[in-house]
Short mmCIF file of C-alpha atoms and ligand atoms in Angstrom, two decimals:
data_model
loop_
_atom_site.label_atom_id
_atom_site.label_comp_id
_atom_site.label_asym_id
_atom_site.label_seq_id
_atom_site.Cartn_x
_atom_site.Cartn_y
_atom_site.Cartn_z
CA MET A 14 -6.92 111.90 129.14
CA GLU A 15 -3.22 111.54 128.56
CA GLU A 16 -1.81 109.08 131.04
CA LYS A 17 1.04 111.24 132.18
CA MET A 18 -1.38 114.03 133.12
CA MET A 19 -3.48 111.82 135.38
CA THR A 20 -3.54 112.36 139.13
CA ALA A 21 -3.26 109.65 141.75
CA GLU A 22 -7.01 109.96 142.41
CA GLN A 23 -7.79 109.40 138.74
CA TRP A 24 -5.59 106.30 138.57
CA LYS A 25 -7.34 104.91 141.64
CA GLU A 26 -10.73 105.46 139.97
CA LEU A 27 -9.61 103.61 136.84
CA ASP A 28 -8.25 100.74 138.92
CA LYS A 29 -11.60 100.50 140.68
CA GLN A 30 -13.43 100.52 137.36
CA TYR A 31 -11.34 97.90 135.56
CA ILE A 32 -9.57 95.70 138.09
CA ALA A 33 -11.38 93.02 140.06
CA GLY A 34 -11.83 94.34 143.55
CA THR A 35 -9.79 91.71 145.38
CA TYR A 36 -7.18 94.01 146.91
CA ALA A 37 -7.39 96.59 149.66
CA ARG A 38 -4.56 98.63 148.21
CA PHE A 39 -2.53 101.25 150.02
CA PRO A 40 -3.29 104.68 148.52
CA ILE A 41 0.01 104.95 146.64
CA ILE A 42 0.62 104.77 142.90
CA ALA A 43 4.10 103.26 142.89
CA GLU A 44 6.22 104.46 140.00
CA LYS A 45 9.80 103.50 140.62
CA GLY A 46 12.15 102.09 143.16
CA GLU A 47 15.80 102.02 144.06
CA GLY A 48 17.21 99.83 146.81
CA ALA A 49 14.85 100.04 149.78
CA VAL A 50 13.22 103.28 148.60
CA LEU A 51 9.97 103.40 146.65
CA THR A 52 8.81 106.56 144.85
CA ASP A 53 5.18 107.32 143.95
CA ILE A 54 3.90 109.22 140.92
CA ASP A 55 3.95 112.48 142.85
CA GLY A 56 7.63 112.03 143.62
CA LYS A 57 7.09 111.20 147.31
CA GLN A 58 9.70 108.75 148.61
CA TYR A 59 9.14 105.97 151.11
CA ILE A 60 11.50 103.68 153.01
CA ASP A 61 9.94 100.34 152.17
CA LEU A 62 9.86 97.75 154.96
CA GLY A 63 7.48 95.55 152.98
CA ALA A 64 9.59 94.88 149.89
CA GLY A 65 6.67 93.64 147.78
CA ILE A 66 5.75 91.21 150.60
CA GLY A 67 9.26 89.91 151.08
CA VAL A 68 9.85 89.59 147.35
CA THR A 69 12.41 92.22 146.37
CA ALA A 70 15.06 90.44 148.42
CA PHE A 71 17.88 92.79 147.40
CA GLY A 72 15.68 95.84 147.01
CA TYR A 73 14.38 97.54 143.89
CA LEU A 74 16.50 97.30 140.75
CA ASP A 75 19.56 96.05 142.56
CA PRO A 76 22.31 96.61 139.94
CA GLU A 77 23.67 93.04 139.92
CA TRP A 78 20.19 91.56 139.75
CA LYS A 79 19.24 93.93 136.95
CA LYS A 80 22.37 93.06 134.99
CA ALA A 81 21.64 89.33 135.32
CA VAL A 82 18.08 89.89 134.07
CA LEU A 83 19.14 92.13 131.17
CA ASP A 84 21.96 89.79 130.15
CA GLN A 85 19.47 86.95 129.93
CA LEU A 86 17.01 89.17 128.04
CA ASP A 87 19.69 89.75 125.46
CA LYS A 88 19.69 86.00 124.82
CA ILE A 89 16.16 84.55 125.07
CA GLN A 90 13.08 85.33 127.17
CA HIS A 91 11.11 82.08 127.10
CA THR A 92 11.33 78.64 125.56
CA SER A 93 8.69 76.52 127.37
CA ASN A 94 9.85 73.30 128.95
CA LEU A 95 10.12 71.63 125.57
CA TYR A 96 13.75 72.75 125.60
CA TYR A 97 16.61 72.71 128.09
CA THR A 98 17.86 76.08 129.27
CA GLN A 99 21.05 76.77 131.18
CA PRO A 100 19.80 79.15 133.93
CA CYS A 101 17.09 76.70 134.96
CA ILE A 102 19.52 73.78 135.24
CA THR A 103 22.18 75.83 137.03
CA LEU A 104 19.62 77.15 139.51
CA ALA A 105 18.26 73.68 140.28
CA LYS A 106 21.82 72.45 140.92
CA MET A 107 22.53 75.40 143.21
CA LEU A 108 19.31 74.87 145.18
CA CYS A 109 20.06 71.17 145.65
CA GLU A 110 23.68 71.72 146.62
CA ARG A 111 22.74 74.34 149.18
CA THR A 112 19.88 72.39 150.76
CA GLY A 113 20.77 68.74 150.35
CA MET A 114 17.51 68.23 148.47
CA SER A 115 17.64 66.05 145.36
CA LYS A 116 15.44 67.53 142.65
CA VAL A 117 13.51 70.70 141.86
CA PHE A 118 10.27 71.47 140.03
CA PHE A 119 9.92 75.10 138.94
CA SER A 120 6.66 77.03 138.76
CA ASN A 121 5.63 80.69 139.00
CA SER A 122 4.22 81.34 142.45
CA GLY A 123 3.97 80.16 146.02
CA ALA A 124 0.57 78.56 145.52
CA GLU A 125 1.86 76.59 142.55
CA ALA A 126 4.95 75.50 144.46
CA ASN A 127 2.61 74.16 147.16
CA GLU A 128 0.31 72.48 144.61
CA CYS A 129 3.32 70.55 143.35
CA ALA A 130 4.37 69.69 146.91
CA ILE A 131 0.88 68.33 147.61
CA LYS A 132 0.78 66.29 144.40
CA ALA A 133 4.21 64.80 145.12
CA ALA A 134 3.27 63.92 148.71
CA ARG A 135 -0.06 62.37 147.68
CA LYS A 136 1.50 60.31 144.91
CA TYR A 137 4.27 59.05 147.19
CA ALA A 138 1.81 57.99 149.88
CA VAL A 139 -0.73 56.39 147.56
CA GLN A 140 1.89 54.42 145.62
CA LYS A 141 3.93 53.36 148.59
CA LYS A 142 1.26 52.77 151.21
CA GLY A 143 -2.16 52.58 149.63
CA ALA A 144 -5.08 54.55 148.25
CA GLU A 145 -6.39 55.50 151.70
CA TYR A 146 -3.23 57.50 152.55
CA THR A 147 -4.48 60.82 151.30
CA THR A 148 -4.83 63.21 154.23
CA ILE A 149 -2.58 66.24 154.34
CA ILE A 150 -2.35 67.82 157.79
CA THR A 151 -1.69 71.53 158.06
CA LEU A 152 -1.77 73.93 161.00
CA LYS A 153 -4.41 76.33 162.24
CA GLU A 154 -3.59 79.92 161.21
CA SER A 155 -1.45 78.68 158.33
CA PHE A 156 -1.46 80.20 154.86
CA HIS A 157 -0.55 78.19 151.79
CA GLY A 158 -2.09 80.05 148.85
CA ARG A 159 -5.25 80.99 146.96
CA THR A 160 -5.91 78.13 144.58
CA LEU A 161 -8.72 75.83 145.68
CA THR A 162 -6.29 73.17 146.87
CA THR A 163 -3.91 75.49 148.69
CA LEU A 164 -6.96 77.22 150.21
CA ALA A 165 -8.04 73.82 151.49
CA ALA A 166 -4.55 73.51 152.98
CA THR A 167 -4.83 76.95 154.59
CA GLY A 168 -6.00 76.43 158.17
CA GLN A 169 -8.21 79.51 158.40
CA ASP A 170 -11.93 78.89 158.01
CA HIS A 171 -12.80 82.39 156.86
CA TYR A 172 -10.92 81.80 153.60
CA HIS A 173 -13.05 78.73 152.89
CA GLU A 174 -16.63 79.79 153.41
CA LEU A 175 -17.75 80.79 149.93
CA TYR A 176 -15.70 78.34 147.88
CA GLN A 177 -17.08 74.97 148.84
CA PRO A 178 -16.44 72.26 147.98
CA LEU A 179 -12.68 72.68 148.31
CA THR A 180 -10.26 69.89 147.49
CA PRO A 181 -10.97 67.18 150.04
CA GLY A 182 -8.36 65.45 152.17
CA PHE A 183 -7.10 68.30 154.34
CA ALA A 184 -7.31 68.76 158.10
CA SER A 185 -5.63 71.27 160.36
CA ILE A 186 -4.27 70.87 163.87
CA THR A 187 -3.34 73.33 166.62
CA PRO A 188 0.26 74.52 166.36
CA ASN A 189 2.63 74.05 169.28
CA ALA A 190 0.38 71.50 170.99
CA GLY A 191 2.27 68.23 170.58
CA THR A 192 1.46 65.40 168.21
CA ASP A 193 -1.60 63.81 169.90
CA GLU A 194 -3.91 65.41 167.36
CA LEU A 195 -1.78 63.92 164.59
CA ASP A 196 -2.11 60.46 166.10
CA ALA A 197 -5.88 60.84 166.41
CA LEU A 198 -6.32 62.01 162.81
CA HIS A 199 -3.95 59.34 161.50
CA GLU A 200 -6.15 56.68 163.11
CA LYS A 201 -9.26 58.00 161.37
CA THR A 202 -7.81 58.77 157.94
CA PRO A 203 -4.21 57.80 157.21
CA VAL A 204 -1.90 60.76 156.82
CA ALA A 205 0.12 61.31 153.63
CA ALA A 206 1.93 64.46 154.73
CA VAL A 207 2.22 67.21 157.28
CA MET A 208 2.76 70.71 155.95
CA ILE A 209 4.09 73.56 158.10
CA GLU A 210 5.46 77.09 157.92
CA CYS A 211 8.26 77.48 160.49
CA VAL A 212 7.08 81.06 160.97
CA GLN A 213 3.42 81.56 160.11
CA GLY A 214 3.64 84.73 158.06
CA GLU A 215 0.11 85.69 157.02
CA GLY A 216 -1.16 84.09 160.23
CA GLY A 217 0.41 86.90 162.28
CA VAL A 218 4.20 86.34 162.16
CA LEU A 219 3.97 83.44 164.60
CA PRO A 220 7.12 81.31 164.89
CA LEU A 221 6.44 77.69 165.75
CA GLU A 222 8.12 76.39 168.88
CA PRO A 223 11.32 74.51 168.02
CA ASP A 224 10.21 71.49 170.10
CA PHE A 225 6.96 71.30 168.14
CA ILE A 226 8.77 71.46 164.80
CA ARG A 227 11.12 68.68 165.87
CA ALA A 228 8.24 66.58 167.24
CA VAL A 229 6.34 66.90 163.95
CA SER A 230 9.49 66.00 162.04
CA ALA A 231 10.02 62.91 164.22
CA TRP A 232 6.36 61.94 163.83
CA CYS A 233 6.69 62.12 160.04
CA LYS A 234 9.82 59.96 160.14
CA LYS A 235 8.06 57.41 162.34
CA THR A 236 4.96 57.16 160.13
CA ASP A 237 6.77 57.69 156.81
CA ALA A 238 4.53 60.72 156.16
CA CYS A 239 6.15 63.45 154.07
CA LEU A 240 7.24 66.52 155.98
CA VAL A 241 6.47 69.48 153.71
CA VAL A 242 7.87 72.85 154.74
CA ASP A 243 6.29 75.88 153.09
CA GLU A 244 9.17 78.35 152.76
CA VAL A 245 7.37 80.66 150.37
CA GLN A 246 7.69 83.58 152.79
CA THR A 247 10.42 82.37 155.18
CA GLY A 248 12.84 81.16 152.52
CA ASN A 249 15.78 82.64 150.67
CA GLY A 250 17.54 84.26 153.62
CA ARG A 251 14.51 85.90 155.22
CA THR A 252 14.99 84.34 158.70
CA GLY A 253 18.78 84.57 158.81
CA LYS A 254 19.30 81.07 157.35
CA LEU A 255 18.96 80.19 153.68
CA TYR A 256 15.71 78.37 154.56
CA ALA A 257 13.94 78.69 157.89
CA TYR A 258 13.88 74.91 158.50
CA MET A 259 17.68 75.09 158.78
CA ASN A 260 17.20 76.83 162.13
CA TYR A 261 15.87 73.57 163.62
CA GLY A 262 18.12 70.76 162.44
CA ILE A 263 15.31 69.00 160.60
CA GLU A 264 15.36 67.42 157.14
CA PRO A 265 12.09 68.03 155.28
CA ASP A 266 11.05 65.72 152.46
CA ILE A 267 9.63 68.57 150.41
CA VAL A 268 10.33 72.32 150.54
CA SER A 269 8.35 74.90 148.60
CA THR A 270 9.50 78.44 148.02
CA ALA A 271 8.74 81.50 145.89
CA LYS A 272 8.41 85.15 147.02
CA GLY A 273 12.04 86.31 147.43
CA LEU A 274 13.57 83.58 145.29
CA ALA A 275 13.95 85.59 142.08
CA GLY A 276 14.13 89.02 143.73
CA GLY A 277 10.97 90.36 142.12
CA LEU A 278 10.24 88.15 139.13
CA PRO A 279 7.70 85.32 139.39
CA LEU A 280 9.31 82.00 140.25
CA GLY A 281 8.24 79.14 142.46
CA ALA A 282 10.31 76.09 143.33
CA THR A 283 9.36 72.78 144.89
CA MET A 284 12.40 70.93 146.19
CA LEU A 285 12.13 67.17 146.56
CA GLY A 286 14.26 65.28 149.06
CA GLU A 287 15.70 61.82 148.59
CA LYS A 288 12.56 60.01 149.73
CA VAL A 289 10.42 61.58 146.99
CA GLU A 290 13.06 62.49 144.42
CA ASN A 291 11.66 60.21 141.73
CA VAL A 292 8.01 60.42 142.64
CA LEU A 293 7.15 62.89 139.88
CA GLY A 294 7.64 61.18 136.56
CA PHE A 295 7.05 61.97 132.93
CA GLY A 296 3.69 63.72 132.46
CA ASP A 297 2.88 63.98 136.19
CA HIS A 298 3.15 67.73 136.38
CA GLY A 299 4.08 70.70 134.24
CA SER A 300 4.05 74.45 133.79
CA THR A 301 4.35 76.46 130.59
CA PHE A 302 6.18 79.34 132.22
CA GLY A 303 7.85 77.38 135.05
CA GLY A 304 11.62 77.69 135.08
CA ASN A 305 11.55 80.69 132.74
CA PRO A 306 15.18 81.56 131.91
CA VAL A 307 14.87 85.25 132.85
CA CYS A 308 13.35 84.40 136.22
CA CYS A 309 15.98 81.71 136.81
CA ALA A 310 18.82 84.08 135.89
CA ALA A 311 17.34 86.55 138.39
CA ALA A 312 17.19 83.84 141.06
CA LEU A 313 20.80 82.82 140.40
CA SER A 314 21.85 86.39 141.05
CA ILE A 315 19.92 86.41 144.35
CA LEU A 316 20.75 82.93 145.60
CA SER A 317 24.47 83.15 144.86
CA ARG A 318 24.67 86.25 147.07
CA ILE A 319 22.77 84.80 150.04
CA ASP A 320 26.00 83.82 151.77
CA GLY A 321 27.25 83.83 155.36
CA GLU A 322 27.95 87.53 155.29
CA LEU A 323 24.51 88.44 153.97
CA LEU A 324 22.83 86.15 156.51
CA ASP A 325 24.88 87.65 159.35
CA GLY A 326 23.65 91.04 158.16
CA VAL A 327 20.04 89.81 158.29
CA LYS A 328 20.55 88.66 161.89
CA ARG A 329 22.27 91.90 162.85
CA LYS A 330 19.53 94.05 161.31
CA SER A 331 16.94 91.87 163.04
CA ASP A 332 18.65 92.36 166.42
CA PHE A 333 18.82 96.08 165.76
CA LEU A 334 15.05 96.24 165.17
CA ARG A 335 14.24 94.05 168.16
CA THR A 336 16.38 96.25 170.40
CA ALA A 337 14.84 99.40 168.96
CA PHE A 338 11.29 98.16 169.64
CA ARG A 339 11.94 96.54 173.02
CA ASN A 340 10.06 98.45 175.73
CA ALA A 341 9.09 101.09 173.16
CA LYS A 342 5.95 102.99 174.10
CA GLY A 343 2.87 101.60 172.35
CA ILE A 344 4.63 98.39 171.21
CA GLU A 345 3.52 95.40 173.27
CA SER A 346 5.66 92.67 171.74
CA VAL A 347 7.87 91.70 168.80
CA SER A 348 7.58 88.29 167.16
CA GLY A 349 9.24 86.62 164.21
CA MET A 350 12.70 85.79 163.01
CA GLY A 351 15.37 87.52 160.98
CA LEU A 352 13.83 90.17 158.78
CA LEU A 353 10.32 88.81 159.13
CA LEU A 354 9.03 90.56 162.23
CA GLY A 355 5.59 91.23 163.69
CA LEU A 356 4.83 94.07 166.08
CA LYS A 357 1.86 93.88 168.39
CA THR A 358 0.97 97.51 168.82
CA GLU A 359 -1.47 99.24 171.18
CA LYS A 360 -3.03 101.04 168.25
CA PRO A 361 -4.69 98.97 165.54
CA ALA A 362 -2.11 97.87 162.96
CA PHE A 363 -3.91 99.65 160.10
CA GLU A 364 -3.64 102.96 161.96
CA VAL A 365 0.08 102.46 162.49
CA LEU A 366 0.51 101.61 158.80
CA ALA A 367 -1.37 104.74 157.68
CA ALA A 368 0.54 107.07 160.02
CA CYS A 369 3.88 105.55 158.99
CA ARG A 370 2.92 105.94 155.34
CA ASP A 371 2.21 109.65 155.86
CA ARG A 372 5.73 109.97 157.24
CA GLY A 373 7.36 108.06 154.43
CA VAL A 374 7.65 104.52 155.82
CA LEU A 375 5.88 101.51 154.33
CA CYS A 376 5.02 98.51 156.51
CA LEU A 377 2.80 95.46 156.01
CA SER A 378 0.22 93.96 158.29
CA ALA A 379 -0.49 90.34 159.20
CA LYS A 380 -3.70 89.77 161.15
CA ASP A 381 -3.49 92.19 164.09
CA LYS A 382 0.27 92.75 163.74
CA VAL A 383 2.41 95.29 161.95
CA ARG A 384 4.62 93.10 159.76
CA LEU A 385 8.09 94.08 158.59
CA ALA A 386 9.86 92.25 155.75
CA PRO A 387 12.36 94.69 154.25
CA ALA A 388 15.01 93.97 151.64
CA LEU A 389 17.66 91.70 153.17
CA ASN A 390 20.36 94.28 152.37
CA ILE A 391 18.47 97.39 153.48
CA PRO A 392 21.09 99.95 154.58
CA ASP A 393 21.39 100.30 158.37
CA GLU A 394 20.81 104.01 158.14
CA LEU A 395 17.45 103.64 156.38
CA LEU A 396 16.43 100.91 158.81
CA ALA A 397 17.25 103.19 161.75
CA ARG A 398 15.26 106.07 160.25
CA ALA A 399 12.27 103.83 159.58
CA ALA A 400 12.41 102.34 163.10
CA ASP A 401 12.36 105.86 164.58
CA VAL A 402 9.23 106.67 162.57
CA ILE A 403 7.47 103.48 163.69
CA LYS A 404 8.39 104.13 167.32
CA ALA A 405 7.18 107.74 167.13
CA VAL A 406 3.89 106.66 165.54
CA CYS A 407 3.28 103.92 168.13
CA ALA A 408 4.12 106.25 171.03
CA GLU A 409 1.62 108.95 170.04
C1 PLP B 506 2.53 84.19 150.00
C2 PLP B 506 2.46 82.80 150.46
C3 PLP B 506 1.94 81.78 149.66
C4 PLP B 506 1.28 82.06 148.32
O1 PLP B 506 2.18 82.57 147.40
P1 PLP B 506 1.65 83.20 146.01
O2 PLP B 506 2.91 83.51 145.26
O3 PLP B 506 0.85 84.41 146.37
O4 PLP B 506 0.82 82.16 145.36
C5 PLP B 506 1.99 80.49 150.12
N1 PLP B 506 2.53 80.19 151.31
C6 PLP B 506 3.03 81.14 152.12
C7 PLP B 506 3.64 80.75 153.41
C8 PLP B 506 3.02 82.48 151.73
O5 PLP B 506 3.50 83.41 152.55
#
């Protein structure tokens, strides 16, 4: 059958036949997008509060982003890391200048950015302190990726069951419960690093308590363990700061990011602070695609526009949503930060998502929550319309 004649149902059948069944997809065949609006193959339009899971930071086909990508495509699309390229170097400089970190390793995804963070932390600890300093502590309900090592880092047992043995050397502690557990684990097996998300995204949009974050940071300083902050979801303006850790006055040793960084092209970055800046040497790590010039040009377009004004807008839009949902019928609570919000609804989240979808609004879920992560520059008017739909659906 000619592709353009196929119905949505037929596309879904083909997907089921040929694509590994790892995704519970929403029943929409996405065809195009503009700003915060996604259009399916039947021409139905949706206000998108999911933004490709917080990836399309400035919406679909943002004109400046698109120009940066096309300009780079007119030059060269890939070189491998055998050669220097300008966008990659310029982006690394910008990331370091805006964070105070010292060096960057580029990859293609969040999981890879975390793999690099883990390798850097392990190597630092083993070289500096001894071969027994291998344990990486993460938090219960965390999410760090799908590779076997980042799964081991992910503090949710149900992800682990069928993939044993995972990479050894990981343990998870209860978030927001002080540092006693850290002390106890450190006594048994010396700790190389502690890895946290300031807001646990996949875990249910759960912000850590500021006191806990600062206590973990102080504990890492005291023991010379690396503090690794996973900013894959919370980074690049999502929480109203460039990186979420900047909300707490802490200085991580390693920061990983991806999702929104390149506005919809695959790019991961692992930023290394002063303590570990030279820990990765020649031959220690690599990536064929990492630092791809098109992806880096895209990221430069995004990062250079995440300024005070944009971040103020994120905070304002966040306040607008929080006010809209406060005391709304059928909405029990709102969690999160900036434009990463979780709604605890009386109805099951999947029901809210389906009803919103019918009325032209796309949301995400995270555990039992309805998760919102729209484009950082979503127009106020679209946000207001989408919030009305969510409120109406939750109130029914
Ligand atoms: C999405 C996510 C990852 C994994 O990113 P991928 O690009 O899917 O590999 C890791 N950590 C956090 C916090 C995430 O939200």
